[in-house]
mmCIF file of C-alpha atoms in Angstrom:
data_model
loop_
_atom_site.group_PDB
_atom_site.id
_atom_site.type_symbol
_atom_site.label_atom_id
_atom_site.label_comp_id
_atom_site.label_asym_id
_atom_site.label_seq_id
_atom_site.Cartn_x
_atom_site.Cartn_y
_atom_site.Cartn_z
ATOM 1 C CA UNK A 211 -19.298 5.670 36.532
ATOM 2 C CA UNK A 212 -22.145 7.987 35.538
ATOM 3 C CA UNK A 213 -25.727 6.797 35.508
ATOM 4 C CA UNK A 214 -26.844 5.056 32.366
ATOM 5 C CA UNK A 215 -23.264 4.505 31.144
ATOM 6 C CA UNK A 216 -22.258 0.905 30.629
ATOM 7 C CA UNK A 217 -18.604 -0.047 31.099
ATOM 8 C CA UNK A 218 -17.232 -2.223 28.293
ATOM 9 C CA UNK A 219 -14.274 -4.660 28.448
ATOM 10 C CA UNK A 220 -12.372 -2.486 25.939
ATOM 11 C CA UNK A 221 -11.829 0.507 28.220
ATOM 12 C CA UNK A 222 -9.714 3.460 27.181
ATOM 13 C CA UNK A 223 -7.024 2.285 29.615
ATOM 14 C CA UNK A 224 -6.001 -0.543 27.284
ATOM 15 C CA UNK A 225 -5.810 1.410 24.045
ATOM 16 C CA UNK A 226 -2.014 1.718 24.126
ATOM 17 C CA UNK A 227 -1.127 -1.420 26.043
ATOM 18 C CA UNK A 228 2.063 -3.252 25.128
ATOM 19 C CA UNK A 229 2.591 -6.994 25.277
ATOM 20 C CA UNK A 230 6.318 -7.244 25.897
ATOM 21 C CA UNK A 231 8.385 -9.803 24.010
ATOM 22 C CA UNK A 232 10.057 -12.860 25.428
ATOM 23 C CA UNK A 233 13.763 -12.005 25.429
ATOM 24 C CA UNK A 234 14.665 -15.689 25.028
ATOM 25 C CA UNK A 235 12.907 -15.863 21.669
ATOM 26 C CA UNK A 236 13.923 -13.899 18.581
ATOM 27 C CA UNK A 237 11.315 -14.726 15.969
ATOM 28 C CA UNK A 238 8.867 -12.028 14.906
ATOM 29 C CA UNK A 239 5.837 -13.708 16.498
ATOM 30 C CA UNK A 240 7.407 -14.653 19.836
ATOM 31 C CA UNK A 241 5.604 -11.865 21.677
ATOM 32 C CA UNK A 242 2.205 -12.376 20.112
ATOM 33 C CA UNK A 243 -0.697 -12.726 22.494
ATOM 34 C CA UNK A 244 -3.486 -15.296 22.050
ATOM 35 C CA UNK A 245 -5.508 -12.421 20.565
ATOM 36 C CA UNK A 246 -2.855 -11.860 17.875
ATOM 37 C CA UNK A 247 -2.761 -15.578 17.133
ATOM 38 C CA UNK A 248 -6.538 -15.824 16.762
ATOM 39 C CA UNK A 249 -6.653 -12.770 14.472
ATOM 40 C CA UNK A 250 -3.754 -13.985 12.325
ATOM 41 C CA UNK A 251 -5.249 -17.437 11.871
ATOM 42 C CA UNK A 252 -8.814 -16.277 11.231
ATOM 43 C CA UNK A 253 -10.298 -17.854 14.366
ATOM 44 C CA UNK A 254 -13.344 -15.673 14.834
ATOM 45 C CA UNK A 255 -14.886 -17.654 17.693
ATOM 46 C CA UNK A 256 -11.643 -17.690 19.658
ATOM 47 C CA UNK A 257 -11.255 -13.972 19.019
ATOM 48 C CA UNK A 258 -14.797 -13.317 20.196
ATOM 49 C CA UNK A 259 -14.211 -15.368 23.336
ATOM 50 C CA UNK A 260 -10.985 -13.553 24.207
ATOM 51 C CA UNK A 261 -12.581 -10.155 23.702
ATOM 52 C CA UNK A 262 -15.559 -11.244 25.789
ATOM 53 C CA UNK A 263 -13.167 -12.122 28.600
ATOM 54 C CA UNK A 264 -11.879 -8.557 28.584
ATOM 55 C CA UNK A 265 -8.663 -8.946 26.623
ATOM 56 C CA UNK A 266 -7.513 -5.550 25.399
ATOM 57 C CA UNK A 267 -8.414 -5.186 21.714
ATOM 58 C CA UNK A 268 -5.392 -2.938 21.139
ATOM 59 C CA UNK A 269 -2.858 -5.116 22.907
ATOM 60 C CA UNK A 270 0.409 -4.534 21.072
ATOM 61 C CA UNK A 271 3.723 -6.301 20.771
ATOM 62 C CA UNK A 272 6.995 -4.570 21.581
ATOM 63 C CA UNK A 273 7.163 -3.631 17.874
ATOM 64 C CA UNK A 274 3.673 -2.130 18.192
ATOM 65 C CA UNK A 275 1.981 -4.817 16.112
ATOM 66 C CA UNK A 276 -1.706 -4.946 17.011
ATOM 67 C CA UNK A 277 -4.191 -7.806 16.558
ATOM 68 C CA UNK A 278 -5.723 -5.752 13.734
ATOM 69 C CA UNK A 279 -2.352 -5.745 11.964
ATOM 70 C CA UNK A 280 -2.289 -9.530 12.344
ATOM 71 C CA UNK A 281 -5.743 -9.897 10.783
ATOM 72 C CA UNK A 282 -4.751 -7.629 7.895
ATOM 73 C CA UNK A 283 -1.617 -9.615 7.089
ATOM 74 C CA UNK A 284 -3.742 -12.645 6.263
ATOM 75 C CA UNK A 285 -6.786 -10.817 4.934
ATOM 76 C CA UNK A 286 -9.214 -12.078 7.563
ATOM 77 C CA UNK A 287 -12.112 -9.681 7.031
ATOM 78 C CA UNK A 288 -14.441 -11.144 9.691
ATOM 79 C CA UNK A 289 -11.704 -10.918 12.331
ATOM 80 C CA UNK A 290 -10.930 -7.329 11.364
ATOM 81 C CA UNK A 291 -14.615 -6.411 11.555
ATOM 82 C CA UNK A 292 -14.911 -7.936 15.022
ATOM 83 C CA UNK A 293 -11.797 -6.154 16.264
ATOM 84 C CA UNK A 294 -12.970 -2.801 14.909
ATOM 85 C CA UNK A 295 -16.437 -3.279 16.398
ATOM 86 C CA UNK A 296 -14.714 -3.753 19.754
ATOM 87 C CA UNK A 297 -12.687 -0.572 19.472
ATOM 88 C CA UNK A 298 -9.536 -1.506 17.576
ATOM 89 C CA UNK A 299 -7.514 1.522 16.497
ATOM 90 C CA UNK A 300 -7.612 1.527 12.688
ATOM 91 C CA UNK A 301 -4.697 3.977 12.588
ATOM 92 C CA UNK A 302 -2.333 2.152 14.914
ATOM 93 C CA UNK A 303 1.231 2.142 13.648
ATOM 94 C CA UNK A 304 4.121 -0.264 14.192
ATOM 95 C CA UNK A 305 7.615 0.950 15.072
ATOM 96 C CA UNK A 306 8.310 0.843 11.324
ATOM 97 C CA UNK A 307 5.306 3.029 10.532
ATOM 98 C CA UNK A 308 3.109 0.246 9.127
ATOM 99 C CA UNK A 309 -0.623 0.762 9.594
ATOM 100 C CA UNK A 310 -3.328 -1.878 9.123
ATOM 101 C CA UNK A 311 -4.301 -0.123 5.875
ATOM 102 C CA UNK A 312 -0.785 -0.154 4.429
ATOM 103 C CA UNK A 313 -0.542 -3.837 5.377
ATOM 104 C CA UNK A 314 -3.834 -4.645 3.642
ATOM 105 C CA UNK A 315 -2.851 -2.703 0.502
ATOM 106 C CA UNK A 316 0.604 -4.260 0.327
ATOM 107 C CA UNK A 317 -1.059 -7.674 0.254
ATOM 108 C CA UNK A 318 -3.941 -6.852 -2.062
ATOM 109 C CA UNK A 319 -6.760 -7.330 0.447
ATOM 110 C CA UNK A 320 -9.159 -4.848 -1.157
ATOM 111 C CA UNK A 321 -12.197 -5.731 0.972
ATOM 112 C CA UNK A 322 -10.156 -5.148 4.112
ATOM 113 C CA UNK A 323 -8.764 -1.898 2.739
ATOM 114 C CA UNK A 324 -12.287 -0.679 1.990
ATOM 115 C CA UNK A 325 -13.474 -1.613 5.485
ATOM 116 C CA UNK A 326 -10.591 0.228 7.130
ATOM 117 C CA UNK A 327 -11.194 3.331 5.026
ATOM 118 C CA UNK A 328 -14.901 3.261 5.855
ATOM 119 C CA UNK A 329 -14.032 3.091 9.540
ATOM 120 C CA UNK A 330 -11.708 6.081 9.472
ATOM 121 C CA UNK A 331 -8.295 4.802 8.439
ATOM 122 C CA UNK A 332 -5.987 7.543 7.178
ATOM 123 C CA UNK A 333 -5.635 6.934 3.395
ATOM 124 C CA UNK A 334 -2.122 8.391 3.528
ATOM 125 C CA UNK A 335 -0.916 6.026 6.238
ATOM 126 C CA UNK A 336 1.587 7.092 8.877
ATOM 127 C CA UNK A 337 4.264 8.378 6.514
ATOM 128 C CA UNK A 338 5.518 8.314 2.940
ATOM 129 C CA UNK A 339 7.683 5.234 3.419
ATOM 130 C CA UNK A 340 4.599 3.189 4.279
ATOM 131 C CA UNK A 341 2.041 5.000 2.153
ATOM 132 C CA UNK A 342 -0.831 2.610 1.330
ATOM 133 C CA UNK A 343 -1.039 3.826 -2.288
ATOM 134 C CA UNK A 344 2.695 3.391 -2.822
ATOM 135 C CA UNK A 345 2.544 -0.081 -1.277
ATOM 136 C CA UNK A 346 -0.317 -1.070 -3.582
ATOM 137 C CA UNK A 347 1.485 0.354 -6.619
ATOM 138 C CA UNK A 348 4.746 -1.420 -5.769
ATOM 139 C CA UNK A 349 3.027 -4.791 -5.440
ATOM 140 C CA UNK A 350 0.736 -4.356 -8.445
ATOM 141 C CA UNK A 351 -2.517 -4.414 -6.489
ATOM 142 C CA UNK A 352 -4.458 -2.133 -8.819
ATOM 143 C CA UNK A 353 -7.782 -3.083 -7.217
ATOM 144 C CA UNK A 354 -6.766 -1.272 -4.005
ATOM 145 C CA UNK A 355 -6.074 2.030 -5.751
ATOM 146 C CA UNK A 356 -9.613 3.231 -6.430
ATOM 147 C CA UNK A 357 -10.928 3.055 -2.850
ATOM 148 C CA UNK A 358 -7.763 4.789 -1.625
ATOM 149 C CA UNK A 359 -8.214 7.675 -4.052
ATOM 150 C CA UNK A 360 -11.949 7.856 -3.315
ATOM 151 C CA UNK A 361 -11.125 8.384 0.363
ATOM 152 C CA UNK A 362 -8.545 11.070 -0.310
ATOM 153 C CA UNK A 363 -5.215 9.406 -1.047
ATOM 154 C CA UNK A 364 -2.969 11.503 -3.273
ATOM 155 C CA UNK A 365 -2.544 9.646 -6.564
ATOM 156 C CA UNK A 366 0.666 11.632 -7.133
ATOM 157 C CA UNK A 367 2.124 11.262 -3.632
ATOM 158 C CA UNK A 368 5.916 11.327 -3.932
ATOM 159 C CA UNK A 369 8.367 9.311 -1.870
ATOM 160 C CA UNK A 370 11.894 10.690 -2.084
ATOM 161 C CA UNK A 371 13.658 7.501 -3.116
ATOM 162 C CA UNK A 372 10.942 5.823 -5.193
ATOM 163 C CA UNK A 373 8.950 8.673 -6.686
ATOM 164 C CA UNK A 374 5.202 8.714 -7.252
ATOM 165 C CA UNK A 375 2.906 5.659 -7.388
ATOM 166 C CA UNK A 376 3.179 5.843 -11.190
ATOM 167 C CA UNK A 377 6.982 5.751 -11.014
ATOM 168 C CA UNK A 378 6.811 2.812 -8.618
ATOM 169 C CA UNK A 379 4.354 0.873 -10.789
ATOM 170 C CA UNK A 380 6.487 1.502 -13.890
ATOM 171 C CA UNK A 381 9.668 0.454 -12.091
ATOM 172 C CA UNK A 382 8.030 -2.839 -11.147
ATOM 173 C CA UNK A 383 6.467 -3.231 -14.614
ATOM 174 C CA UNK A 384 2.916 -3.554 -13.325
ATOM 175 C CA UNK A 385 1.083 -2.602 -16.511
ATOM 176 C CA UNK A 386 -2.467 -2.913 -15.154
ATOM 177 C CA UNK A 387 -1.523 -0.765 -12.170
ATOM 178 C CA UNK A 388 0.000 1.872 -14.450
ATOM 179 C CA UNK A 389 -3.221 1.945 -16.481
ATOM 180 C CA UNK A 390 -5.345 2.254 -13.330
ATOM 181 C CA UNK A 391 -3.250 5.090 -11.929
ATOM 182 C CA UNK A 392 -3.529 7.001 -15.187
ATOM 183 C CA UNK A 393 -7.283 6.367 -15.227
ATOM 184 C CA UNK A 394 -7.441 7.827 -11.708
ATOM 185 C CA UNK A 395 -5.680 10.988 -12.835
ATOM 186 C CA UNK A 396 -2.001 10.356 -12.109
ATOM 187 C CA UNK A 397 0.326 12.903 -13.709
ATOM 188 C CA UNK A 398 1.968 11.080 -16.618
ATOM 189 C CA UNK A 399 4.844 13.577 -16.753
ATOM 190 C CA UNK A 400 5.592 13.741 -13.048
ATOM 191 C CA UNK A 401 9.288 14.179 -12.390
ATOM 192 C CA UNK A 402 11.431 12.768 -9.589
ATOM 193 C CA UNK A 403 15.026 13.972 -9.690
ATOM 194 C CA UNK A 404 14.328 14.844 -13.321
ATOM 195 C CA UNK A 405 13.198 11.317 -14.169
ATOM 196 C CA UNK A 406 9.750 10.792 -15.693
ATOM 197 C CA UNK A 407 7.802 7.508 -15.874
ATOM 198 C CA UNK A 408 8.635 7.460 -19.599
ATOM 199 C CA UNK A 409 12.351 7.507 -18.773
ATOM 200 C CA UNK A 410 11.756 4.478 -16.557
ATOM 201 C CA UNK A 411 9.840 2.638 -19.300
ATOM 202 C CA UNK A 412 12.663 3.361 -21.771
ATOM 203 C CA UNK A 413 15.318 2.113 -19.352
ATOM 204 C CA UNK A 414 13.333 -1.097 -18.917
ATOM 205 C CA UNK A 415 12.900 -1.480 -22.693
ATOM 206 C CA UNK A 416 9.167 -2.002 -22.182
ATOM 207 C CA UNK A 417 7.106 -1.209 -25.286
ATOM 208 C CA UNK A 418 3.876 -1.924 -23.379
ATOM 209 C CA UNK A 419 4.606 0.675 -20.703
ATOM 210 C CA UNK A 420 5.963 3.124 -23.245
ATOM 211 C CA UNK A 421 2.870 2.826 -25.428
ATOM 212 C CA UNK A 422 0.445 3.354 -22.534
ATOM 213 C CA UNK A 423 2.353 6.372 -21.237
ATOM 214 C CA UNK A 424 2.533 7.971 -24.679
ATOM 215 C CA UNK A 425 -1.178 7.380 -25.247
ATOM 216 C CA UNK A 426 -1.858 9.287 -22.016
ATOM 217 C CA UNK A 427 0.225 12.277 -23.008
ATOM 218 C CA UNK A 428 3.767 11.485 -21.886
ATOM 219 C CA UNK A 429 6.209 13.938 -23.446
ATOM 220 C CA UNK A 430 9.142 12.114 -25.113
ATOM 221 C CA UNK A 431 11.259 15.263 -25.296
ATOM 222 C CA UNK A 432 11.566 15.697 -21.514
ATOM 223 C CA UNK A 433 15.142 15.488 -20.267
ATOM 224 C CA UNK A 434 16.303 14.058 -16.947
ATOM 225 C CA UNK A 435 18.952 15.527 -14.627
ATOM 226 C CA UNK A 436 21.656 14.109 -16.890
ATOM 227 C CA UNK A 437 20.177 15.794 -19.932
ATOM 228 C CA UNK A 438 18.872 12.562 -21.473
ATOM 229 C CA UNK A 439 15.549 12.096 -23.189
ATOM 230 C CA UNK A 440 13.812 8.699 -22.917
ATOM 231 C CA UNK A 441 15.000 7.960 -26.469
ATOM 232 C CA UNK A 442 18.590 8.418 -25.318
ATOM 233 C CA UNK A 443 18.166 5.541 -22.884
ATOM 234 C CA UNK A 444 17.281 2.876 -25.429
ATOM 235 C CA UNK A 445 18.264 1.742 -28.903
ATOM 236 C CA UNK A 446 16.610 3.972 -31.545
ATOM 237 C CA UNK A 447 15.784 0.892 -33.638
ATOM 238 C CA UNK A 448 14.217 -1.093 -30.798
ATOM 239 C CA UNK A 449 10.426 -1.309 -30.387
ATOM 240 C CA UNK A 450 10.650 1.259 -27.597
ATOM 241 C CA UNK A 451 12.872 3.518 -29.697
ATOM 242 C CA UNK A 452 10.423 3.403 -32.598
ATOM 243 C CA UNK A 453 7.530 4.227 -30.275
ATOM 244 C CA UNK A 454 9.402 7.195 -28.867
ATOM 245 C CA UNK A 455 10.216 8.506 -32.314
ATOM 246 C CA UNK A 456 6.573 8.052 -33.325
ATOM 247 C CA UNK A 457 5.355 9.648 -30.079
ATOM 248 C CA UNK A 458 1.966 11.262 -29.714
ATOM 249 C CA UNK A 459 -1.389 9.998 -28.503
ATOM 250 C CA UNK A 460 -1.729 7.441 -31.280
ATOM 251 C CA UNK A 461 1.445 5.535 -30.394
ATOM 252 C CA UNK A 462 0.988 1.792 -30.815
ATOM 253 C CA UNK A 463 3.462 -1.020 -30.346
ATOM 254 C CA UNK A 464 5.267 -1.748 -33.637
ATOM 255 C CA UNK A 465 4.599 -5.175 -35.095
#
C-alpha cells in the first residue's frame, strides 16, 4: 500500500463478488445476504454496521441482484445513499438486465432515480428491454420521465416489441404520462411496424388519448402496415371517430 493511501473495507476485490444461492431453497430471496435484507427493509443502522464490518457493498446474488437493487425495489433513499457512498455500482445489472435505475423507475421512486442519475447511472439502462424510460412509461410514472430526459435518455427510444415510450404509455392508457412525454418532445407520429400512437388510441377507443395526440400534431391520415388509418380502426360515429374526422390542433372531445 502506497504512503498516504488509506485502505477501505470496500476494496476493488469485492466489486463483482457473488453470494451463491442455497440450492435447497427456490424463492427469489433465498440467497440474499444480511446486507440485501437490511437494504430491502430500510434498516440504515444495520446497513451501516455491516458495511463498517467490511461486508462487500457489491455483494450479489446468483441472479446478480445487488444490495442497491434491493434498496431501489422498496424506494429506500437513505439506504441507497449509504450504499453509493460506500462504492456501490450504480450500473450493476441483474441476469435479466435490470439496473437499479430501471428498478427505481418501474416503481415510481423519483427521488431514487434522480440520485442514481446524479451519481452516474446510465439513463438508457443496460438494454432496450429494461430501459428506464420505457419502464416508467409502461407503469405510468410520469414524474420519473423529466430527470431521465435531462440526463440524456432518448424520449423516442424504440423497443422492437413495444415501440417508443409514447406507444407504451398509450397502450397502457396512461394519459398523464402521454402528456408528459409530448411535453418533453416525444415524436407524436413515431411509427413502429407502421403503427402510430394515434392508431393505438383509436384501437382502444380512447377519446382522451386521441384528443391529446391530435392537439400535438398527430396525423390522422397515416396508414399502418395493413393500410388502415386510425379512423378505420374505430366506429366513425363514436367519440373517437368524430375526433378523427375533425382532426387538427383544435380537436376537442365531443360532448
